[in-house]
Coordinates of C-alpha atoms in Angstrom, one line a residue:
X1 CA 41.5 129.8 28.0
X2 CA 45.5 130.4 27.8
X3 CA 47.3 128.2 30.2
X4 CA 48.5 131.6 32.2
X5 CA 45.0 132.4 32.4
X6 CA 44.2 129.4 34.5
X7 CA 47.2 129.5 36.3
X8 CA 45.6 133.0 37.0
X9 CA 43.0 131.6 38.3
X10 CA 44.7 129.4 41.2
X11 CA 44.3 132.7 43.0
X12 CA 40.6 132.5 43.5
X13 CA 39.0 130.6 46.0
X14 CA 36.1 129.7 43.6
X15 CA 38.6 127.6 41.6
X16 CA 39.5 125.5 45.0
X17 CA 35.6 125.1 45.7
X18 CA 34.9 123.4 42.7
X19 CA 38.3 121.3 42.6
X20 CA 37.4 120.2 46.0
X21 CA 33.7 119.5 45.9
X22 CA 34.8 117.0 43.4
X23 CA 37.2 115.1 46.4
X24 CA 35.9 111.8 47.2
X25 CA 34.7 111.8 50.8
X26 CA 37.2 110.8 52.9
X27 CA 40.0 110.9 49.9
X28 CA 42.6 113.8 49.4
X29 CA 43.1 116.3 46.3
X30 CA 46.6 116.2 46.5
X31 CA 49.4 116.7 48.9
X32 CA 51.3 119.9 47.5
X33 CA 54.9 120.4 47.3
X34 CA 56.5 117.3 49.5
X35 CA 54.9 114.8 51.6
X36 CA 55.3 115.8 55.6
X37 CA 57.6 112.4 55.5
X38 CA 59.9 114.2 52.9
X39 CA 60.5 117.1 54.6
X40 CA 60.5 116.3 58.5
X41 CA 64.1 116.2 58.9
X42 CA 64.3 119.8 57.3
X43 CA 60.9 120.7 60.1
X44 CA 63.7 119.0 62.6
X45 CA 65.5 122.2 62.7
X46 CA 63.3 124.8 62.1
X47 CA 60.8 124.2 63.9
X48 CA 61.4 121.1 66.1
X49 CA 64.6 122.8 67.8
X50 CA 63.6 126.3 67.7
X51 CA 60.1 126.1 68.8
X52 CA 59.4 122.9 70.5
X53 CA 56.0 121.5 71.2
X54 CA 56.3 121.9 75.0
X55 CA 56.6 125.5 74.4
X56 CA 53.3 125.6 72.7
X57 CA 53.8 128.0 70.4
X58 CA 50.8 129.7 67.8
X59 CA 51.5 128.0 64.6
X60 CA 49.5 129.2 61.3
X61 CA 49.1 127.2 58.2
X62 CA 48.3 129.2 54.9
X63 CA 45.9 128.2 52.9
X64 CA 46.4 124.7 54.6
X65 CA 43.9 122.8 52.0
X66 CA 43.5 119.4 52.6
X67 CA 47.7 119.0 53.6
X68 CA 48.1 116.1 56.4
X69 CA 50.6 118.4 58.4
X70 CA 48.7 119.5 60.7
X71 CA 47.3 115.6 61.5
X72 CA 51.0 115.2 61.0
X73 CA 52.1 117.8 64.0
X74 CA 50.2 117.0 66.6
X75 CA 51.6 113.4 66.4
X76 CA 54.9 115.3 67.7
X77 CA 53.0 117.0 70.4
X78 CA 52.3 120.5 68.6
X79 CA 48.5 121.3 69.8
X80 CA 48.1 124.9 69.0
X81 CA 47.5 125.2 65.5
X82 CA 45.2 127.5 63.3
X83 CA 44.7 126.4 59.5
X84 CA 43.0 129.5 57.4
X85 CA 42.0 128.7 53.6
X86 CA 39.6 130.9 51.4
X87 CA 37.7 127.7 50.2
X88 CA 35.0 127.3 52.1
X89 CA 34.6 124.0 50.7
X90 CA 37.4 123.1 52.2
X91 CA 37.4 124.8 55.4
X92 CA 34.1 122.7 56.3
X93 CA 35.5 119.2 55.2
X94 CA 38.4 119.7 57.0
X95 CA 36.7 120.9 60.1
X96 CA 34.6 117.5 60.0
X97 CA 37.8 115.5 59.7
X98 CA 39.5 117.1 62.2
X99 CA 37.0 117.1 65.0
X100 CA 38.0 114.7 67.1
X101 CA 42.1 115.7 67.3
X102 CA 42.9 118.1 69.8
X103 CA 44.5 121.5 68.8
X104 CA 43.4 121.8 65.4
X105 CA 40.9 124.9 64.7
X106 CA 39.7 126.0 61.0
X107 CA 38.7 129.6 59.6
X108 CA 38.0 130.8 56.4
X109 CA 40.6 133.2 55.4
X110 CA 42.3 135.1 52.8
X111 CA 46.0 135.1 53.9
X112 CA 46.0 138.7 51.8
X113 CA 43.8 139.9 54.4
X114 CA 43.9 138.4 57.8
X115 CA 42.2 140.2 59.9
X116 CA 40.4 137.8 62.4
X117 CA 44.2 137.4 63.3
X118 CA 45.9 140.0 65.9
X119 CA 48.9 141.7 65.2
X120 CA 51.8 139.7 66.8
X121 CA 50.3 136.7 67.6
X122 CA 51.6 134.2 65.7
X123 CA 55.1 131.6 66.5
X124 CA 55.6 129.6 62.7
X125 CA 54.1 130.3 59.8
X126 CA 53.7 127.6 57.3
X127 CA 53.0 127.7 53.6
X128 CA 53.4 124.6 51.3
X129 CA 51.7 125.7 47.6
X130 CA 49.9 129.2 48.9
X131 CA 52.1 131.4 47.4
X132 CA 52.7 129.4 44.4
X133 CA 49.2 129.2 43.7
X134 CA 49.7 133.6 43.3
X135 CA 52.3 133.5 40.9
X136 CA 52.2 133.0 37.1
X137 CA 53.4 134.8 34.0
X138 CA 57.1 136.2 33.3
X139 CA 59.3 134.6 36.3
X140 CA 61.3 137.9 35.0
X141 CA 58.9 140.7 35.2
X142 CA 56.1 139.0 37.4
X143 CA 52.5 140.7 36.0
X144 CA 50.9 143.2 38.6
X145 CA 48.6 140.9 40.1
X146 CA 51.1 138.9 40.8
X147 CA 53.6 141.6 42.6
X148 CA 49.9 142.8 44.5
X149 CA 48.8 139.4 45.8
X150 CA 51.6 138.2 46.9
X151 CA 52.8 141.8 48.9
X152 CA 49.5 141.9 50.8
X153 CA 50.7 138.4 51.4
X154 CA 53.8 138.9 52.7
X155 CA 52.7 142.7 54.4
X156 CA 49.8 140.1 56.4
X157 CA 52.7 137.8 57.8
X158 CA 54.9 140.7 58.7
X159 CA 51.9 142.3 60.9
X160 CA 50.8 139.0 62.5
X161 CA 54.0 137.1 63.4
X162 CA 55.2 137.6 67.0
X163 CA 59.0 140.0 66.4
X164 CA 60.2 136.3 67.4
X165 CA 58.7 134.4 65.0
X166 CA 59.3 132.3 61.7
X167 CA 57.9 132.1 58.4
X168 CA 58.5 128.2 56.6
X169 CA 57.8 128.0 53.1
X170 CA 58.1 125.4 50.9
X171 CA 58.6 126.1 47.3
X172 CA 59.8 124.5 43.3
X173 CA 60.3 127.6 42.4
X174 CA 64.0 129.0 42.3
X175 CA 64.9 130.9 45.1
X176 CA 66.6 133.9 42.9
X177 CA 63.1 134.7 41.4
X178 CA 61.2 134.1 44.5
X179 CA 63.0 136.4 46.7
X180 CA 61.8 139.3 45.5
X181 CA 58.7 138.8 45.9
X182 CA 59.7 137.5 49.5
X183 CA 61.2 140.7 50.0
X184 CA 58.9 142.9 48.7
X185 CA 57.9 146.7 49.8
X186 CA 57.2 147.0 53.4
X187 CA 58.5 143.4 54.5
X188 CA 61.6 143.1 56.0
X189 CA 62.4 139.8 56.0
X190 CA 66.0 137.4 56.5
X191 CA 66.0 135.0 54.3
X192 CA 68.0 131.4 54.5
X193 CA 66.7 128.9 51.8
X194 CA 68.2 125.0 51.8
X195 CA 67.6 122.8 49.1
X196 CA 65.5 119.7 50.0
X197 CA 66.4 117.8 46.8
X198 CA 64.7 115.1 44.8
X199 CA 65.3 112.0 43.1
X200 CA 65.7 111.3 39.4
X201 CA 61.8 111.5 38.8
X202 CA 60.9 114.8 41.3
X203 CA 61.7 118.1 41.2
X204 CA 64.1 119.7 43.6
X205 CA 62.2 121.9 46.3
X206 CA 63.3 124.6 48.4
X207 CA 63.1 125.1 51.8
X208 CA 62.7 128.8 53.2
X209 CA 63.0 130.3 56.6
X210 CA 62.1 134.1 56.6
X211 CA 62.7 135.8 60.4
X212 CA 62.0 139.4 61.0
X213 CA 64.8 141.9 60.4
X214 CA 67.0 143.0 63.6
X215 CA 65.4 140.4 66.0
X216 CA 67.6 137.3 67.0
X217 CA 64.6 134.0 67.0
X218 CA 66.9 132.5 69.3
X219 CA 65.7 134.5 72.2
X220 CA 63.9 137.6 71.2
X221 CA 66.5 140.3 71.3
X222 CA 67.1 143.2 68.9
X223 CA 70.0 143.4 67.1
X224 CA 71.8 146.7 66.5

């Protein structure tokens, strides 16, 4: 099998099943992408100020895995929070481990097709590796499962986030071949993107924060 090929196959939720049936109870695959030390100061400002935990808001994590941030949130008060994954595997260990912290629920989910989820119902989106996990072949000319997964991705967020909210995503990828995908057909998406650096043995990672088109987060209004 050509290494593309099993990149290919990052996108299939039997892949994740087996990788995580062979997790040590207890023990974590791996943390994707930034530990939630290394990027809470970046979290700080968009989330922390803009949606703060007193105002409850719906937060989403896509294809969460076995990440500590959600543990991680609620520590800071945030006790609303859905985490979908396609593994079921997954889904069921993390349910276990999570039982006794409040405001933590699980489903098993395709985030290309979320349709347990209502239209406009969603505060922050979060996705540290999902997308990723979609993407192989030509950064250039991205092959056509690539450019289909990832738009039913982004068409899903569009149709479940609230006109005020906020997609985070956390990405190595550079940002001039990852906005298109972004900003693919029927999205319409602003985009900022901050670098969250490394050190002189990591990569550098990027930070993105996608808002709805015409729609000021601040406080909800349409702009002209």
């Amino acid at each position: 099998m050509s290494s593309d090929e099993e990149l290919a196959r990052l996108a299939e939720p039997e892949y994740w099943d087996t990788r995580y049936d062979e997790t040590q109870p207890g023990k974590q695959l791996h943390e994707w992408f930034r530990s939630f030390a290394d990027i809470e100061d970046f979290l700080k400002h968009v989330l922390f100020d803009v949606h703060p935990a007193e105002s409850n808001p719906r937060i989403l994590h896509l294809g969460s895995g076995d990440s500590t941030v959600p543990e991680d949130l609620t520590k800071y008060g945030y006790h609303n929070q859905l985490c979908v994954d396609f593994s079921a595997v997954v889904v069921n260990m993390m349910t276990q481990r999570h039982a006794d912290i409040k405001g933590i629920a699980w489903q098993q989910m395709d985030v290309r097709h979320m349709d347990a989820i209502p239209s406009q119902s969603i505060d922050v989106a979060f996705d540290k590796g999902t997308l990723d996990a979609m993407i192989h072949g030509s950064p250039w000319t991205p092959p056509p499962d690539v450019v289909d997964n990832t738009g039913r991705y982004m068409r899903e967020l569009t149709r479940v986030l609230k006109p005020t909210g906020r997609f985070i995503y956390i990405t190595y990828r550079q940002p001039h071949f990852i906005r298109p995908l972004l900003k693919c057909e029927g999205t319409n998406w602003e985009l900022t993107v901050e670098t969250l650096g490394g050190d002189d043995s990591s990569f550098g990672y990027y930070g993105f924060v996608c808002t709805l088109a015409g729609v000021d987060d601040t406080d909800g209004t349409a702009q002209p």
